[in-house]
Amino acid sequence: MIRFLHTADWQIGRSFASVPGDAAALLRRARIDVVDRLAEVARANGCPFILVAGDVFDAEHLAEPTLRAPLERMARAQDLTWYLLPGNHDPDRPEGLWDRIARIGLPDNVKPLRATEGVPLGDNAVLLPAPLTARDHGDDPTAWMDCAATPDGAIRIGLAHGSIRDFGAGETAALEREALAPDRAASAGLAYLALGDWHRAQRITPNTWYAGTPEPDRFYPPGEPDGGEALIVGIAGPNAPAEVQRVRTARYTWARLDETLHDADDITGLSTRIEALASDPALLYLRLALR
């Protein structure tokens, strides 16, 4: 049995420019703090390594302290190994962000995945990463996995960032070319394909999942997932089904309410519904539309 934590889309350094006042700084800090919570979840569930499926950082030209912040948090968790995949927000360009990070110096337990080559994960598993080298990445970056050689009996795990082909409506031909094949896990013999790009956890097939972002960044109506999760994945062998468990990691709750008020009783009812959204109102980010 191999167990690991699948996460994605940390987007460290996001500005939250549309958020007023000091709240933007709190939301930026939350994206750093969640690294500690991911470590706690991994330890509690027997996951010795963590796969980050792209967009560790929100942009390519961030200040050095912003780059150092998550590295320092991961360094504290020396008992865990962190595998970081360049995504479309932080592609691996020549003399780009990942070269800057290499010059800063990486903790021994932090492994950027900058090549399309197999990476051993223990004795019986191999990680097949698909790092992006540009924001618009061209052909399906997971295609190489179909022919990737791995030892007999190895558990093959894919790691990629991008949109699944035909997942949404109205895509152009160019987007179809760039999108990821929905049957890649089957064609490449993957026990699990860990994806990033969509910001809410999403099952594509039983062994192909988006992890979503560990801290929410978009508003959804109450009752709909707002993101803020990671996935615990367990695989017993190369032909065994992946066991996937969703775990809440978020500090903040984001919610959207659209209400029509007629009288004072409606105001009281609205207040009750808002109070039920989060145990601490300081941790609720609410978009409220009233008529």
PDB file of N, CA and C in Angstrom, residues 67-161:
ATOM      1  N   LEU A  67       8.646  33.939  -2.295  1.00  0.00           N
ATOM      2  CA  LEU A  67       9.110  32.619  -2.709  1.00  0.00           C
ATOM      3  C   LEU A  67       9.618  31.810  -1.523  1.00  0.00           C
ATOM      4  N   ARG A  68      10.285  32.484  -0.601  1.00  0.00           N
ATOM      5  CA  ARG A  68      10.869  31.778   0.540  1.00  0.00           C
ATOM      6  C   ARG A  68       9.812  31.275   1.519  1.00  0.00           C
ATOM      7  N   ALA A  69       8.709  31.985   1.648  1.00  0.00           N
ATOM      8  CA  ALA A  69       7.739  31.687   2.708  1.00  0.00           C
ATOM      9  C   ALA A  69       7.249  30.240   2.683  1.00  0.00           C
ATOM     10  N   PRO A  70       6.740  29.711   1.557  1.00  0.00           N
ATOM     11  CA  PRO A  70       6.295  28.317   1.593  1.00  0.00           C
ATOM     12  C   PRO A  70       7.443  27.325   1.707  1.00  0.00           C
ATOM     13  N   LEU A  71       8.620  27.677   1.167  1.00  0.00           N
ATOM     14  CA  LEU A  71       9.770  26.790   1.291  1.00  0.00           C
ATOM     15  C   LEU A  71      10.146  26.601   2.758  1.00  0.00           C
ATOM     16  N   GLU A  72      10.079  27.682   3.520  1.00  0.00           N
ATOM     17  CA  GLU A  72      10.401  27.596   4.949  1.00  0.00           C
ATOM     18  C   GLU A  72       9.391  26.723   5.685  1.00  0.00           C
ATOM     19  N   ARG A  73       8.112  26.836   5.308  1.00  0.00           N
ATOM     20  CA  ARG A  73       7.097  25.998   5.955  1.00  0.00           C
ATOM     21  C   ARG A  73       7.323  24.520   5.613  1.00  0.00           C
ATOM     22  N   MET A  74       7.630  24.229   4.353  1.00  0.00           N
ATOM     23  CA  MET A  74       7.872  22.838   3.973  1.00  0.00           C
ATOM     24  C   MET A  74       9.127  22.303   4.635  1.00  0.00           C
ATOM     25  N   ALA A  75      10.137  23.155   4.803  1.00  0.00           N
ATOM     26  CA  ALA A  75      11.385  22.729   5.450  1.00  0.00           C
ATOM     27  C   ALA A  75      11.141  22.298   6.891  1.00  0.00           C
ATOM     28  N   ARG A  76      10.170  22.927   7.562  1.00  0.00           N
ATOM     29  CA  ARG A  76       9.859  22.550   8.940  1.00  0.00           C
ATOM     30  C   ARG A  76       9.370  21.104   9.015  1.00  0.00           C
ATOM     31  N   ALA A  77       8.703  20.651   7.963  1.00  0.00           N
ATOM     32  CA  ALA A  77       8.146  19.299   7.930  1.00  0.00           C
ATOM     33  C   ALA A  77       9.171  18.360   7.318  1.00  0.00           C
ATOM     34  N   GLN A  78      10.289  18.172   7.989  1.00  0.00           N
ATOM     35  CA  GLN A  78      11.388  17.374   7.461  1.00  0.00           C
ATOM     36  C   GLN A  78      11.022  15.902   7.309  1.00  0.00           C
ATOM     37  N   ASP A  79       9.983  15.460   8.010  1.00  0.00           N
ATOM     38  CA  ASP A  79       9.561  14.063   7.915  1.00  0.00           C
ATOM     39  C   ASP A  79       8.740  13.783   6.670  1.00  0.00           C
ATOM     40  N   LEU A  80       8.413  14.815   5.905  1.00  0.00           N
ATOM     41  CA  LEU A  80       7.605  14.669   4.696  1.00  0.00           C
ATOM     42  C   LEU A  80       8.414  15.104   3.483  1.00  0.00           C
ATOM     43  N   THR A  81       8.090  14.529   2.325  1.00  0.00           N
ATOM     44  CA  THR A  81       8.705  14.948   1.067  1.00  0.00           C
ATOM     45  C   THR A  81       7.644  15.623   0.208  1.00  0.00           C
ATOM     46  N   TRP A  82       7.991  16.796  -0.310  1.00  0.00           N
ATOM     47  CA  TRP A  82       7.062  17.617  -1.086  1.00  0.00           C
ATOM     48  C   TRP A  82       7.509  17.626  -2.546  1.00  0.00           C
ATOM     49  N   TYR A  83       6.640  17.196  -3.437  1.00  0.00           N
ATOM     50  CA  TYR A  83       6.923  17.196  -4.873  1.00  0.00           C
ATOM     51  C   TYR A  83       6.108  18.316  -5.528  1.00  0.00           C
ATOM     52  N   LEU A  84       6.811  19.275  -6.146  1.00  0.00           N
ATOM     53  CA  LEU A  84       6.183  20.491  -6.667  1.00  0.00           C
ATOM     54  C   LEU A  84       6.222  20.493  -8.195  1.00  0.00           C
ATOM     55  N   LEU A  85       5.062  20.624  -8.813  1.00  0.00           N
ATOM     56  CA  LEU A  85       4.960  20.628 -10.271  1.00  0.00           C
ATOM     57  C   LEU A  85       4.744  22.053 -10.786  1.00  0.00           C
ATOM     58  N   PRO A  86       5.563  22.546 -11.717  1.00  0.00           N
ATOM     59  CA  PRO A  86       5.266  23.836 -12.352  1.00  0.00           C
ATOM     60  C   PRO A  86       3.943  23.776 -13.116  1.00  0.00           C
ATOM     61  N   GLY A  87       3.118  24.822 -12.924  1.00  0.00           N
ATOM     62  CA  GLY A  87       1.822  24.887 -13.591  1.00  0.00           C
ATOM     63  C   GLY A  87       1.762  26.038 -14.575  1.00  0.00           C
ATOM     64  N   ASN A  88       0.565  26.453 -14.934  1.00  0.00           N
ATOM     65  CA  ASN A  88       0.447  27.535 -15.915  1.00  0.00           C
ATOM     66  C   ASN A  88       0.667  28.912 -15.290  1.00  0.00           C
ATOM     67  N   HIS A  89       0.486  29.056 -13.980  1.00  0.00           N
ATOM     68  CA  HIS A  89       0.789  30.330 -13.322  1.00  0.00           C
ATOM     69  C   HIS A  89       2.278  30.442 -12.998  1.00  0.00           C
ATOM     70  N   ASP A  90       2.945  29.320 -12.833  1.00  0.00           N
ATOM     71  CA  ASP A  90       4.373  29.325 -12.481  1.00  0.00           C
ATOM     72  C   ASP A  90       5.158  28.358 -13.377  1.00  0.00           C
ATOM     73  N   PRO A  91       5.096  28.533 -14.702  1.00  0.00           N
ATOM     74  CA  PRO A  91       5.779  27.603 -15.608  1.00  0.00           C
ATOM     75  C   PRO A  91       7.296  27.648 -15.435  1.00  0.00           C
ATOM     76  N   ASP A  92       7.931  26.588 -15.887  1.00  0.00           N
ATOM     77  CA  ASP A  92       9.382  26.447 -15.741  1.00  0.00           C
ATOM     78  C   ASP A  92      10.074  26.979 -16.995  1.00  0.00           C
ATOM     79  N   ARG A  93      10.200  28.294 -17.081  1.00  0.00           N
ATOM     80  CA  ARG A  93      10.878  28.921 -18.219  1.00  0.00           C
ATOM     81  C   ARG A  93      12.373  29.058 -17.922  1.00  0.00           C
ATOM     82  N   PRO A  94      13.207  29.136 -18.977  1.00  0.00           N
ATOM     83  CA  PRO A  94      14.633  29.390 -18.751  1.00  0.00           C
ATOM     84  C   PRO A  94      14.848  30.700 -18.009  1.00  0.00           C
ATOM     85  N   GLU A  95      15.667  30.667 -16.974  1.00  0.00           N
ATOM     86  CA  GLU A  95      15.952  31.829 -16.120  1.00  0.00           C
ATOM     87  C   GLU A  95      14.683  32.402 -15.490  1.00  0.00           C
ATOM     88  N   GLY A  96      13.723  31.544 -15.266  1.00  0.00           N
ATOM     89  CA  GLY A  96      12.450  31.968 -14.690  1.00  0.00           C
ATOM     90  C   GLY A  96      12.362  31.687 -13.204  1.00  0.00           C
ATOM     91  N   LEU A  97      11.134  31.546 -12.731  1.00  0.00           N
ATOM     92  CA  LEU A  97      10.862  31.417 -11.303  1.00  0.00           C
ATOM     93  C   LEU A  97      11.577  30.221 -10.678  1.00  0.00           C
ATOM     94  N   TRP A  98      11.572  29.071 -11.358  1.00  0.00           N
ATOM     95  CA  TRP A  98      12.150  27.874 -10.747  1.00  0.00           C
ATOM     96  C   TRP A  98      13.671  27.938 -10.720  1.00  0.00           C
ATOM     97  N   ASP A  99      14.274  28.648 -11.656  1.00  0.00           N
ATOM     98  CA  ASP A  99      15.717  28.888 -11.562  1.00  0.00           C
ATOM     99  C   ASP A  99      16.026  29.819 -10.392  1.00  0.00           C
ATOM    100  N   ARG A 100      15.182  30.810 -10.177  1.00  0.00           N
ATOM    101  CA  ARG A 100      15.366  31.704  -9.031  1.00  0.00           C
ATOM    102  C   ARG A 100      15.264  30.920  -7.728  1.00  0.00           C
ATOM    103  N   ILE A 101      14.282  30.029  -7.638  1.00  0.00           N
ATOM    104  CA  ILE A 101      14.118  29.228  -6.428  1.00  0.00           C
ATOM    105  C   ILE A 101      15.332  28.339  -6.204  1.00  0.00           C
ATOM    106  N   ALA A 102      15.868  27.773  -7.273  1.00  0.00           N
ATOM    107  CA  ALA A 102      17.060  26.930  -7.142  1.00  0.00           C
ATOM    108  C   ALA A 102      18.237  27.729  -6.599  1.00  0.00           C
ATOM    109  N   ARG A 103      18.352  28.986  -7.022  1.00  0.00           N
ATOM    110  CA  ARG A 103      19.457  29.818  -6.520  1.00  0.00           C
ATOM    111  C   ARG A 103      19.241  30.198  -5.058  1.00  0.00           C
ATOM    112  N   ILE A 104      17.986  30.375  -4.643  1.00  0.00           N
ATOM    113  CA  ILE A 104      17.701  30.640  -3.230  1.00  0.00           C
ATOM    114  C   ILE A 104      18.167  29.462  -2.385  1.00  0.00           C
ATOM    115  N   GLY A 105      17.935  28.273  -2.900  1.00  0.00           N
ATOM    116  CA  GLY A 105      18.313  27.066  -2.164  1.00  0.00           C
ATOM    117  C   GLY A 105      17.083  26.333  -1.671  1.00  0.00           C
ATOM    118  N   LEU A 106      17.003  25.055  -1.992  1.00  0.00           N
ATOM    119  CA  LEU A 106      15.841  24.251  -1.641  1.00  0.00           C
ATOM    120  C   LEU A 106      16.139  23.357  -0.451  1.00  0.00           C
ATOM    121  N   PRO A 107      15.182  23.215   0.468  1.00  0.00           N
ATOM    122  CA  PRO A 107      15.334  22.206   1.521  1.00  0.00           C
ATOM    123  C   PRO A 107      15.460  20.817   0.896  1.00  0.00           C
ATOM    124  N   ASP A 108      16.123  19.913   1.594  1.00  0.00           N
ATOM    125  CA  ASP A 108      16.350  18.570   1.062  1.00  0.00           C
ATOM    126  C   ASP A 108      15.049  17.817   0.802  1.00  0.00           C
ATOM    127  N   ASN A 109      13.990  18.172   1.533  1.00  0.00           N
ATOM    128  CA  ASN A 109      12.730  17.431   1.400  1.00  0.00           C
ATOM    129  C   ASN A 109      11.769  18.066   0.400  1.00  0.00           C
ATOM    130  N   VAL A 110      12.220  19.052  -0.372  1.00  0.00           N
ATOM    131  CA  VAL A 110      11.387  19.713  -1.381  1.00  0.00           C
ATOM    132  C   VAL A 110      11.962  19.412  -2.756  1.00  0.00           C
ATOM    133  N   LYS A 111      11.143  18.800  -3.625  1.00  0.00           N
ATOM    134  CA  LYS A 111      11.608  18.301  -4.916  1.00  0.00           C
ATOM    135  C   LYS A 111      10.798  18.933  -6.058  1.00  0.00           C
ATOM    136  N   PRO A 112      11.316  19.970  -6.717  1.00  0.00           N
ATOM    137  CA  PRO A 112      10.644  20.466  -7.924  1.00  0.00           C
ATOM    138  C   PRO A 112      10.743  19.437  -9.043  1.00  0.00           C
ATOM    139  N   LEU A 113       9.667  19.290  -9.781  1.00  0.00           N
ATOM    140  CA  LEU A 113       9.605  18.305 -10.863  1.00  0.00           C
ATOM    141  C   LEU A 113       9.723  19.061 -12.186  1.00  0.00           C
ATOM    142  N   ARG A 114      10.934  19.132 -12.719  1.00  0.00           N
ATOM    143  CA  ARG A 114      11.213  19.990 -13.861  1.00  0.00           C
ATOM    144  C   ARG A 114      11.492  19.210 -15.143  1.00  0.00           C
ATOM    145  N   ALA A 115      11.327  17.893 -15.110  1.00  0.00           N
ATOM    146  CA  ALA A 115      11.610  17.073 -16.288  1.00  0.00           C
ATOM    147  C   ALA A 115      10.527  16.007 -16.445  1.00  0.00           C
ATOM    148  N   THR A 116      10.277  15.624 -17.702  1.00  0.00           N
ATOM    149  CA  THR A 116       9.331  14.541 -17.974  1.00  0.00           C
ATOM    150  C   THR A 116      10.092  13.217 -17.899  1.00  0.00           C
ATOM    151  N   GLU A 117      10.298  12.790 -16.676  1.00  0.00           N
ATOM    152  CA  GLU A 117      10.987  11.528 -16.426  1.00  0.00           C
ATOM    153  C   GLU A 117      10.459  10.942 -15.126  1.00  0.00           C
ATOM    154  N   GLY A 118      10.533   9.621 -15.035  1.00  0.00           N
ATOM    155  CA  GLY A 118      10.003   8.951 -13.862  1.00  0.00           C
ATOM    156  C   GLY A 118      10.805   9.263 -12.610  1.00  0.00           C
ATOM    157  N   VAL A 119      10.094   9.424 -11.497  1.00  0.00           N
ATOM    158  CA  VAL A 119      10.704   9.696 -10.197  1.00  0.00           C
ATOM    159  C   VAL A 119      10.283   8.577  -9.240  1.00  0.00           C
ATOM    160  N   PRO A 120      11.226   7.789  -8.707  1.00  0.00           N
ATOM    161  CA  PRO A 120      10.857   6.702  -7.796  1.00  0.00           C
ATOM    162  C   PRO A 120      10.208   7.244  -6.522  1.00  0.00           C
ATOM    163  N   LEU A 121       9.151   6.566  -6.104  1.00  0.00           N
ATOM    164  CA  LEU A 121       8.485   6.877  -4.838  1.00  0.00           C
ATOM    165  C   LEU A 121       8.520   5.614  -3.988  1.00  0.00           C
ATOM    166  N   GLY A 122       9.548   5.465  -3.217  1.00  0.00           N
ATOM    167  CA  GLY A 122       9.685   4.250  -2.435  1.00  0.00           C
ATOM    168  C   GLY A 122      10.096   3.082  -3.323  1.00  0.00           C
ATOM    169  N   ASP A 123       9.749   1.868  -2.882  1.00  0.00           N
ATOM    170  CA  ASP A 123      10.210   0.662  -3.568  1.00  0.00           C
ATOM    171  C   ASP A 123       9.293   0.208  -4.696  1.00  0.00           C
ATOM    172  N   ASN A 124       8.036   0.641  -4.685  1.00  0.00           N
ATOM    173  CA  ASN A 124       7.091   0.017  -5.612  1.00  0.00           C
ATOM    174  C   ASN A 124       6.250   1.012  -6.394  1.00  0.00           C
ATOM    175  N   ALA A 125       6.658   2.281  -6.467  1.00  0.00           N
ATOM    176  CA  ALA A 125       5.859   3.273  -7.182  1.00  0.00           C
ATOM    177  C   ALA A 125       6.772   4.237  -7.935  1.00  0.00           C
ATOM    178  N   VAL A 126       6.260   4.759  -9.035  1.00  0.00           N
ATOM    179  CA  VAL A 126       6.984   5.728  -9.849  1.00  0.00           C
ATOM    180  C   VAL A 126       6.046   6.886 -10.169  1.00  0.00           C
ATOM    181  N   LEU A 127       6.546   8.097  -9.979  1.00  0.00           N
ATOM    182  CA  LEU A 127       5.792   9.304 -10.291  1.00  0.00           C
ATOM    183  C   LEU A 127       6.157   9.777 -11.695  1.00  0.00           C
ATOM    184  N   LEU A 128       5.137  10.036 -12.523  1.00  0.00           N
ATOM    185  CA  LEU A 128       5.330  10.515 -13.890  1.00  0.00           C
ATOM    186  C   LEU A 128       4.783  11.937 -13.974  1.00  0.00           C
ATOM    187  N   PRO A 129       5.645  12.965 -13.877  1.00  0.00           N
ATOM    188  CA  PRO A 129       5.177  14.350 -13.863  1.00  0.00           C
ATOM    189  C   PRO A 129       5.106  14.945 -15.267  1.00  0.00           C
ATOM    190  N   ALA A 130       4.233  15.947 -15.418  1.00  0.00           N
ATOM    191  CA  ALA A 130       4.098  16.677 -16.684  1.00  0.00           C
ATOM    192  C   ALA A 130       4.246  18.170 -16.396  1.00  0.00           C
ATOM    193  N   PRO A 131       5.471  18.646 -16.117  1.00  0.00           N
ATOM    194  CA  PRO A 131       5.672  20.068 -15.805  1.00  0.00           C
ATOM    195  C   PRO A 131       5.367  20.945 -17.019  1.00  0.00           C
ATOM    196  N   LEU A 132       4.839  22.131 -16.762  1.00  0.00           N
ATOM    197  CA  LEU A 132       4.557  23.077 -17.833  1.00  0.00           C
ATOM    198  C   LEU A 132       5.717  24.055 -17.974  1.00  0.00           C
ATOM    199  N   THR A 133       6.040  24.386 -19.202  1.00  0.00           N
ATOM    200  CA  THR A 133       7.126  25.322 -19.487  1.00  0.00           C
ATOM    201  C   THR A 133       6.612  26.634 -20.061  1.00  0.00           C
ATOM    202  N   ALA A 134       5.292  26.775 -20.165  1.00  0.00           N
ATOM    203  CA  ALA A 134       4.687  28.011 -20.667  1.00  0.00           C
ATOM    204  C   ALA A 134       3.252  28.069 -20.183  1.00  0.00           C
ATOM    205  N   ARG A 135       2.713  29.272 -20.117  1.00  0.00           N
ATOM    206  CA  ARG A 135       1.317  29.423 -19.692  1.00  0.00           C
ATOM    207  C   ARG A 135       0.378  28.735 -20.679  1.00  0.00           C
ATOM    208  N   ASP A 136       0.626  28.929 -21.981  1.00  0.00           N
ATOM    209  CA  ASP A 136      -0.097  28.205 -23.028  1.00  0.00           C
ATOM    210  C   ASP A 136       0.811  27.076 -23.474  1.00  0.00           C
ATOM    211  N   HIS A 137       0.465  25.855 -23.077  1.00  0.00           N
ATOM    212  CA  HIS A 137       1.461  24.789 -23.134  1.00  0.00           C
ATOM    213  C   HIS A 137       1.411  23.942 -24.397  1.00  0.00           C
ATOM    214  N   GLY A 138       0.560  24.228 -25.341  1.00  0.00           N
ATOM    215  CA  GLY A 138       0.558  23.455 -26.577  1.00  0.00           C
ATOM    216  C   GLY A 138      -0.100  22.101 -26.410  1.00  0.00           C
ATOM    217  N   ASP A 139       0.508  21.065 -26.988  1.00  0.00           N
ATOM    218  CA  ASP A 139      -0.108  19.739 -26.969  1.00  0.00           C
ATOM    219  C   ASP A 139      -0.220  19.188 -25.556  1.00  0.00           C
ATOM    220  N   ASP A 140      -1.077  18.204 -25.406  1.00  0.00           N
ATOM    221  CA  ASP A 140      -1.352  17.566 -24.124  1.00  0.00           C
ATOM    222  C   ASP A 140      -0.036  17.161 -23.440  1.00  0.00           C
ATOM    223  N   PRO A 141       0.318  17.776 -22.322  1.00  0.00           N
ATOM    224  CA  PRO A 141       1.604  17.466 -21.673  1.00  0.00           C
ATOM    225  C   PRO A 141       1.647  16.094 -21.018  1.00  0.00           C
ATOM    226  N   THR A 142       0.493  15.426 -20.897  1.00  0.00           N
ATOM    227  CA  THR A 142       0.489  14.089 -20.300  1.00  0.00           C
ATOM    228  C   THR A 142       0.710  12.984 -21.324  1.00  0.00           C
ATOM    229  N   ALA A 143       0.802  13.308 -22.620  1.00  0.00           N
ATOM    230  CA  ALA A 143       0.890  12.278 -23.658  1.00  0.00           C
ATOM    231  C   ALA A 143       2.106  11.382 -23.478  1.00  0.00           C
ATOM    232  N   TRP A 144       3.207  11.942 -22.966  1.00  0.00           N
ATOM    233  CA  TRP A 144       4.435  11.154 -22.812  1.00  0.00           C
ATOM    234  C   TRP A 144       4.271   9.976 -21.848  1.00  0.00           C
ATOM    235  N   MET A 145       3.269  10.066 -20.963  1.00  0.00           N
ATOM    236  CA  MET A 145       3.095   9.016 -19.964  1.00  0.00           C
ATOM    237  C   MET A 145       2.730   7.676 -20.596  1.00  0.00           C
ATOM    238  N   ASP A 146       2.091   7.682 -21.764  1.00  0.00           N
ATOM    239  CA  ASP A 146       1.676   6.432 -22.399  1.00  0.00           C
ATOM    240  C   ASP A 146       2.865   5.510 -22.659  1.00  0.00           C
ATOM    241  N   CYS A 147       4.011   6.086 -23.020  1.00  0.00           N
ATOM    242  CA  CYS A 147       5.186   5.292 -23.398  1.00  0.00           C
ATOM    243  C   CYS A 147       6.274   5.304 -22.330  1.00  0.00           C
ATOM    244  N   ALA A 148       6.006   5.903 -21.185  1.00  0.00           N
ATOM    245  CA  ALA A 148       7.032   5.984 -20.137  1.00  0.00           C
ATOM    246  C   ALA A 148       7.332   4.600 -19.572  1.00  0.00           C
ATOM    247  N   ALA A 149       8.607   4.253 -19.539  1.00  0.00           N
ATOM    248  CA  ALA A 149       9.021   2.947 -19.023  1.00  0.00           C
ATOM    249  C   ALA A 149       9.144   2.992 -17.507  1.00  0.00           C
ATOM    250  N   THR A 150       8.606   1.979 -16.854  1.00  0.00           N
ATOM    251  CA  THR A 150       8.715   1.840 -15.401  1.00  0.00           C
ATOM    252  C   THR A 150       8.983   0.370 -15.081  1.00  0.00           C
ATOM    253  N   PRO A 151       9.541   0.063 -13.910  1.00  0.00           N
ATOM    254  CA  PRO A 151       9.804  -1.332 -13.560  1.00  0.00           C
ATOM    255  C   PRO A 151       8.528  -2.166 -13.537  1.00  0.00           C
ATOM    256  N   ASP A 152       8.662  -3.439 -13.838  1.00  0.00           N
ATOM    257  CA  ASP A 152       7.516  -4.347 -13.788  1.00  0.00           C
ATOM    258  C   ASP A 152       6.896  -4.334 -12.392  1.00  0.00           C
ATOM    259  N   GLY A 153       5.587  -4.237 -12.367  1.00  0.00           N
ATOM    260  CA  GLY A 153       4.868  -4.264 -11.101  1.00  0.00           C
ATOM    261  C   GLY A 153       4.834  -2.952 -10.356  1.00  0.00           C
ATOM    262  N   ALA A 154       5.392  -1.895 -10.934  1.00  0.00           N
ATOM    263  CA  ALA A 154       5.399  -0.591 -10.247  1.00  0.00           C
ATOM    264  C   ALA A 154       4.022   0.055 -10.322  1.00  0.00           C
ATOM    265  N   ILE A 155       3.678   0.760  -9.263  1.00  0.00           N
ATOM    266  CA  ILE A 155       2.474   1.588  -9.259  1.00  0.00           C
ATOM    267  C   ILE A 155       2.809   2.886  -9.982  1.00  0.00           C
ATOM    268  N   ARG A 156       2.125   3.164 -11.089  1.00  0.00           N
ATOM    269  CA  ARG A 156       2.384   4.344 -11.895  1.00  0.00           C
ATOM    270  C   ARG A 156       1.409   5.457 -11.492  1.00  0.00           C
ATOM    271  N   ILE A 157       1.988   6.602 -11.095  1.00  0.00           N
ATOM    272  CA  ILE A 157       1.187   7.741 -10.643  1.00  0.00           C
ATOM    273  C   ILE A 157       1.516   8.939 -11.525  1.00  0.00           C
ATOM    274  N   GLY A 158       0.515   9.514 -12.163  1.00  0.00           N
ATOM    275  CA  GLY A 158       0.714  10.697 -12.993  1.00  0.00           C
ATOM    276  C   GLY A 158       0.416  11.966 -12.220  1.00  0.00           C
ATOM    277  N   LEU A 159       1.115  13.047 -12.598  1.00  0.00           N
ATOM    278  CA  LEU A 159       0.927  14.347 -11.961  1.00  0.00           C
ATOM    279  C   LEU A 159       0.913  15.398 -13.052  1.00  0.00           C
ATOM    280  N   ALA A 160      -0.179  16.176 -13.151  1.00  0.00           N
ATOM    281  CA  ALA A 160      -0.313  17.125 -14.262  1.00  0.00           C
ATOM    282  C   ALA A 160      -1.176  18.301 -13.843  1.00  0.00           C
ATOM    283  N   HIS A 161      -1.141  19.336 -14.711  1.00  0.00           N
ATOM    284  CA  HIS A 161      -1.893  20.560 -14.447  1.00  0.00           C
ATOM    285  C   HIS A 161      -2.543  21.015 -15.749  1.00  0.00           C
TER     286      HIS A 161
END
